[in-house]
Amino acid sequence: MCNRELLDIANEIKNKDMSRFCEIYGAFAGLIHHFEIKLGYDDAGQELTVFLLELIYSLDTDKFLSDDTEQLNRYIAASIRNKYIALSKKKHRHMLELCELYDRAYCTEELEGSLTLGDAMRQLNERQRVSLILKYIYGYSDAEIAGRLGITRQAVNRLERRGLEILKEYLRLQ
């Protein structure tokens, strides 16, 4: 899509006409999907899509020439890539903190005293295990866990619910 087309669509969106957002999203959907997969968490695609919309709203259209170049296209693609990098760094930083908390929690008396619970915890994936430890050992709220993991409260709720189901099933079979 050339500057002229993108600028026209961006101006319509900025004037609260969302009917053409799908066209801009379609132009960058492949890039967003690529980064969503690389980030590897539930809401990554939504975060990048919201970022695209915010970028369009904040875009200074006067800085771009209304011609057939792809300057604006490259600018939006680079901005999405930069957002991916920021999200990736945030995720990495959170995972390091959580690994440290997880290591400390795994050595606490609550888990040492129960070999069965420790075995059960190993049945969970990393995110389920971390969210349950943060909630039930450290007393974090779902909102605090969501902030630390870089996901929504709903995603935390799903992780915890599924993790508890796995634990119950494992302990029932023991």
Short mmCIF file of C-alpha atoms in Angstrom, two decimals:
data_model
loop_
_atom_site.label_atom_id
_atom_site.label_comp_id
_atom_site.label_asym_id
_atom_site.label_seq_id
_atom_site.Cartn_x
_atom_site.Cartn_y
_atom_site.Cartn_z
CA MET A 1 0.00 0.00 0.00
CA CYS A 2 1.45 3.38 -0.95
CA ASN A 3 1.56 6.55 1.15
CA ARG A 4 -1.45 8.07 -0.58
CA GLU A 5 -3.72 5.11 0.25
CA LEU A 6 -2.44 4.74 3.80
CA LEU A 7 -2.79 8.46 4.51
CA ASP A 8 -6.39 8.50 3.24
CA ILE A 9 -7.31 5.51 5.39
CA ALA A 10 -5.45 6.89 8.43
CA ASN A 11 -7.26 10.21 8.15
CA GLU A 12 -10.64 8.45 7.97
CA ILE A 13 -9.79 6.38 11.05
CA LYS A 14 -8.62 9.49 12.91
CA ASN A 15 -12.00 11.04 12.09
CA LYS A 16 -13.65 8.11 13.95
CA ASP A 17 -14.51 6.07 10.84
CA MET A 18 -13.32 2.60 11.81
CA SER A 19 -14.82 0.92 8.75
CA ARG A 20 -11.45 1.02 6.96
CA PHE A 21 -9.25 -0.19 9.81
CA CYS A 22 -9.49 -3.73 8.42
CA GLU A 23 -7.64 -2.56 5.31
CA ILE A 24 -4.68 -1.28 7.31
CA TYR A 25 -4.79 -4.31 9.59
CA GLY A 26 -4.82 -6.56 6.52
CA ALA A 27 -1.67 -4.89 5.24
CA PHE A 28 0.17 -5.64 8.49
CA ALA A 29 -1.61 -8.82 9.68
CA GLY A 30 1.23 -11.08 8.53
CA LEU A 31 3.80 -9.07 10.46
CA ILE A 32 1.60 -8.93 13.56
CA HIS A 33 0.97 -12.68 13.39
CA HIS A 34 4.70 -13.36 12.97
CA PHE A 35 5.56 -11.34 16.09
CA GLU A 36 2.61 -12.83 18.00
CA ILE A 37 4.03 -16.31 17.45
CA LYS A 38 7.53 -15.20 18.46
CA LEU A 39 6.22 -13.62 21.68
CA GLY A 40 4.32 -16.81 22.46
CA TYR A 41 1.64 -15.59 24.86
CA ASP A 42 -2.13 -15.41 24.58
CA ASP A 43 -2.69 -11.69 24.13
CA ALA A 44 0.35 -10.73 22.06
CA GLY A 45 -1.64 -10.38 18.82
CA GLN A 46 -4.23 -8.21 20.53
CA GLU A 47 -1.57 -5.99 22.06
CA LEU A 48 0.10 -5.48 18.69
CA THR A 49 -3.24 -4.79 16.99
CA VAL A 50 -4.17 -2.22 19.64
CA PHE A 51 -0.73 -0.69 19.21
CA LEU A 52 -1.38 -0.41 15.45
CA LEU A 53 -4.65 1.40 16.11
CA GLU A 54 -3.00 3.74 18.64
CA LEU A 55 -0.20 4.38 16.15
CA ILE A 56 -2.72 5.37 13.47
CA TYR A 57 -4.48 7.73 15.91
CA SER A 58 -1.23 9.38 16.96
CA LEU A 59 0.21 9.55 13.44
CA ASP A 60 1.24 13.02 12.25
CA THR A 61 0.06 12.64 8.67
CA ASP A 62 1.64 15.96 7.67
CA LYS A 63 5.10 14.42 8.01
CA PHE A 64 4.47 12.00 5.15
CA LEU A 65 4.21 12.90 1.51
CA SER A 66 1.06 11.92 -0.30
CA ASP A 67 2.84 10.10 -3.11
CA ASP A 68 3.39 6.58 -4.35
CA THR A 69 6.35 5.79 -2.08
CA GLU A 70 6.07 3.31 0.74
CA GLN A 71 7.63 5.52 3.40
CA LEU A 72 4.58 5.36 5.69
CA ASN A 73 4.29 1.61 5.19
CA ARG A 74 7.90 1.15 6.30
CA TYR A 75 7.38 3.50 9.24
CA ILE A 76 4.38 1.48 10.51
CA ALA A 77 6.21 -1.83 10.00
CA ALA A 78 9.25 -0.53 11.91
CA SER A 79 7.00 0.76 14.70
CA ILE A 80 5.33 -2.65 15.04
CA ARG A 81 8.77 -4.30 15.13
CA ASN A 82 9.89 -1.87 17.85
CA LYS A 83 6.76 -2.65 19.88
CA TYR A 84 7.53 -6.36 19.51
CA ILE A 85 11.06 -5.74 20.82
CA ALA A 86 9.70 -3.81 23.82
CA LEU A 87 7.17 -6.56 24.60
CA SER A 88 9.86 -9.20 24.21
CA LYS A 89 12.17 -7.43 26.68
CA LYS A 90 9.29 -6.99 29.13
CA LYS A 91 8.40 -10.68 28.87
CA HIS A 92 12.02 -11.73 29.35
CA ARG A 93 12.44 -9.50 32.41
CA HIS A 94 9.23 -10.89 33.96
CA MET A 95 10.25 -14.47 33.29
CA LEU A 96 13.61 -13.94 35.02
CA GLU A 97 11.87 -12.50 38.08
CA LEU A 98 9.35 -15.33 38.10
CA CYS A 99 12.01 -18.00 37.79
CA GLU A 100 13.71 -16.55 40.85
CA LEU A 101 10.42 -16.56 42.78
CA TYR A 102 9.66 -20.06 41.57
CA ASP A 103 13.05 -21.37 42.69
CA ARG A 104 12.57 -19.85 46.14
CA ALA A 105 9.00 -21.15 46.42
CA TYR A 106 10.00 -24.66 45.44
CA CYS A 107 12.38 -24.75 48.39
CA THR A 108 9.85 -23.58 50.97
CA GLU A 109 8.58 -25.86 53.70
CA GLU A 110 5.09 -25.94 52.19
CA LEU A 111 6.37 -27.80 49.13
CA GLU A 112 9.18 -29.74 50.82
CA GLY A 113 6.74 -31.42 53.18
CA SER A 114 4.67 -32.88 50.40
CA LEU A 115 6.38 -35.03 47.82
CA THR A 116 3.03 -35.66 46.15
CA LEU A 117 2.34 -31.95 45.71
CA GLY A 118 5.83 -31.41 44.30
CA ASP A 119 5.23 -34.24 41.81
CA ALA A 120 1.85 -32.76 40.96
CA MET A 121 3.37 -29.32 40.38
CA ARG A 122 5.74 -30.85 37.83
CA GLN A 123 2.67 -31.84 35.78
CA LEU A 124 1.91 -28.17 35.12
CA ASN A 125 3.44 -26.03 32.44
CA GLU A 126 5.72 -23.18 33.53
CA ARG A 127 3.09 -20.44 33.38
CA GLN A 128 0.49 -22.46 35.29
CA ARG A 129 3.05 -23.34 37.96
CA VAL A 130 4.24 -19.73 38.32
CA SER A 131 0.72 -18.29 38.49
CA LEU A 132 -0.35 -20.79 41.17
CA ILE A 133 2.81 -20.19 43.22
CA LEU A 134 2.39 -16.43 43.01
CA LYS A 135 -1.27 -16.69 44.02
CA TYR A 136 -1.26 -19.34 46.74
CA ILE A 137 2.22 -19.05 48.24
CA TYR A 138 3.00 -15.36 47.79
CA GLY A 139 -0.60 -14.10 47.95
CA TYR A 140 -0.57 -12.06 44.74
CA SER A 141 -3.90 -10.99 43.22
CA ASP A 142 -4.81 -11.97 39.66
CA ALA A 143 -4.17 -8.37 38.56
CA GLU A 144 -0.68 -8.40 40.11
CA ILE A 145 0.10 -11.76 38.49
CA ALA A 146 -1.15 -10.46 35.15
CA GLY A 147 1.17 -7.47 35.47
CA ARG A 148 4.17 -9.66 36.30
CA LEU A 149 3.48 -12.14 33.49
CA GLY A 150 2.55 -9.45 30.97
CA ILE A 151 -0.88 -11.01 30.25
CA THR A 152 -4.51 -10.15 31.04
CA ARG A 153 -6.34 -11.05 34.23
CA GLN A 154 -8.56 -13.36 32.18
CA ALA A 155 -5.51 -15.25 30.94
CA VAL A 156 -4.26 -15.59 34.53
CA ASN A 157 -7.66 -16.91 35.54
CA ARG A 158 -7.55 -19.50 32.73
CA LEU A 159 -4.02 -20.56 33.72
CA GLU A 160 -4.98 -20.98 37.36
CA ARG A 161 -8.24 -22.78 36.62
CA ARG A 162 -6.56 -25.24 34.26
CA GLY A 163 -3.62 -25.68 36.63
CA LEU A 164 -5.93 -26.49 39.53
CA GLU A 165 -7.82 -29.00 37.38
CA ILE A 166 -4.55 -30.75 36.54
CA LEU A 167 -3.48 -30.78 40.20
CA LYS A 168 -6.82 -32.16 41.38
CA GLU A 169 -6.79 -34.88 38.75
CA TYR A 170 -3.20 -35.87 39.54
CA LEU A 171 -3.77 -35.94 43.29
CA ARG A 172 -7.03 -37.87 42.85
CA LEU A 173 -5.15 -40.59 40.94
CA GLN A 174 -2.41 -40.87 43.61
#
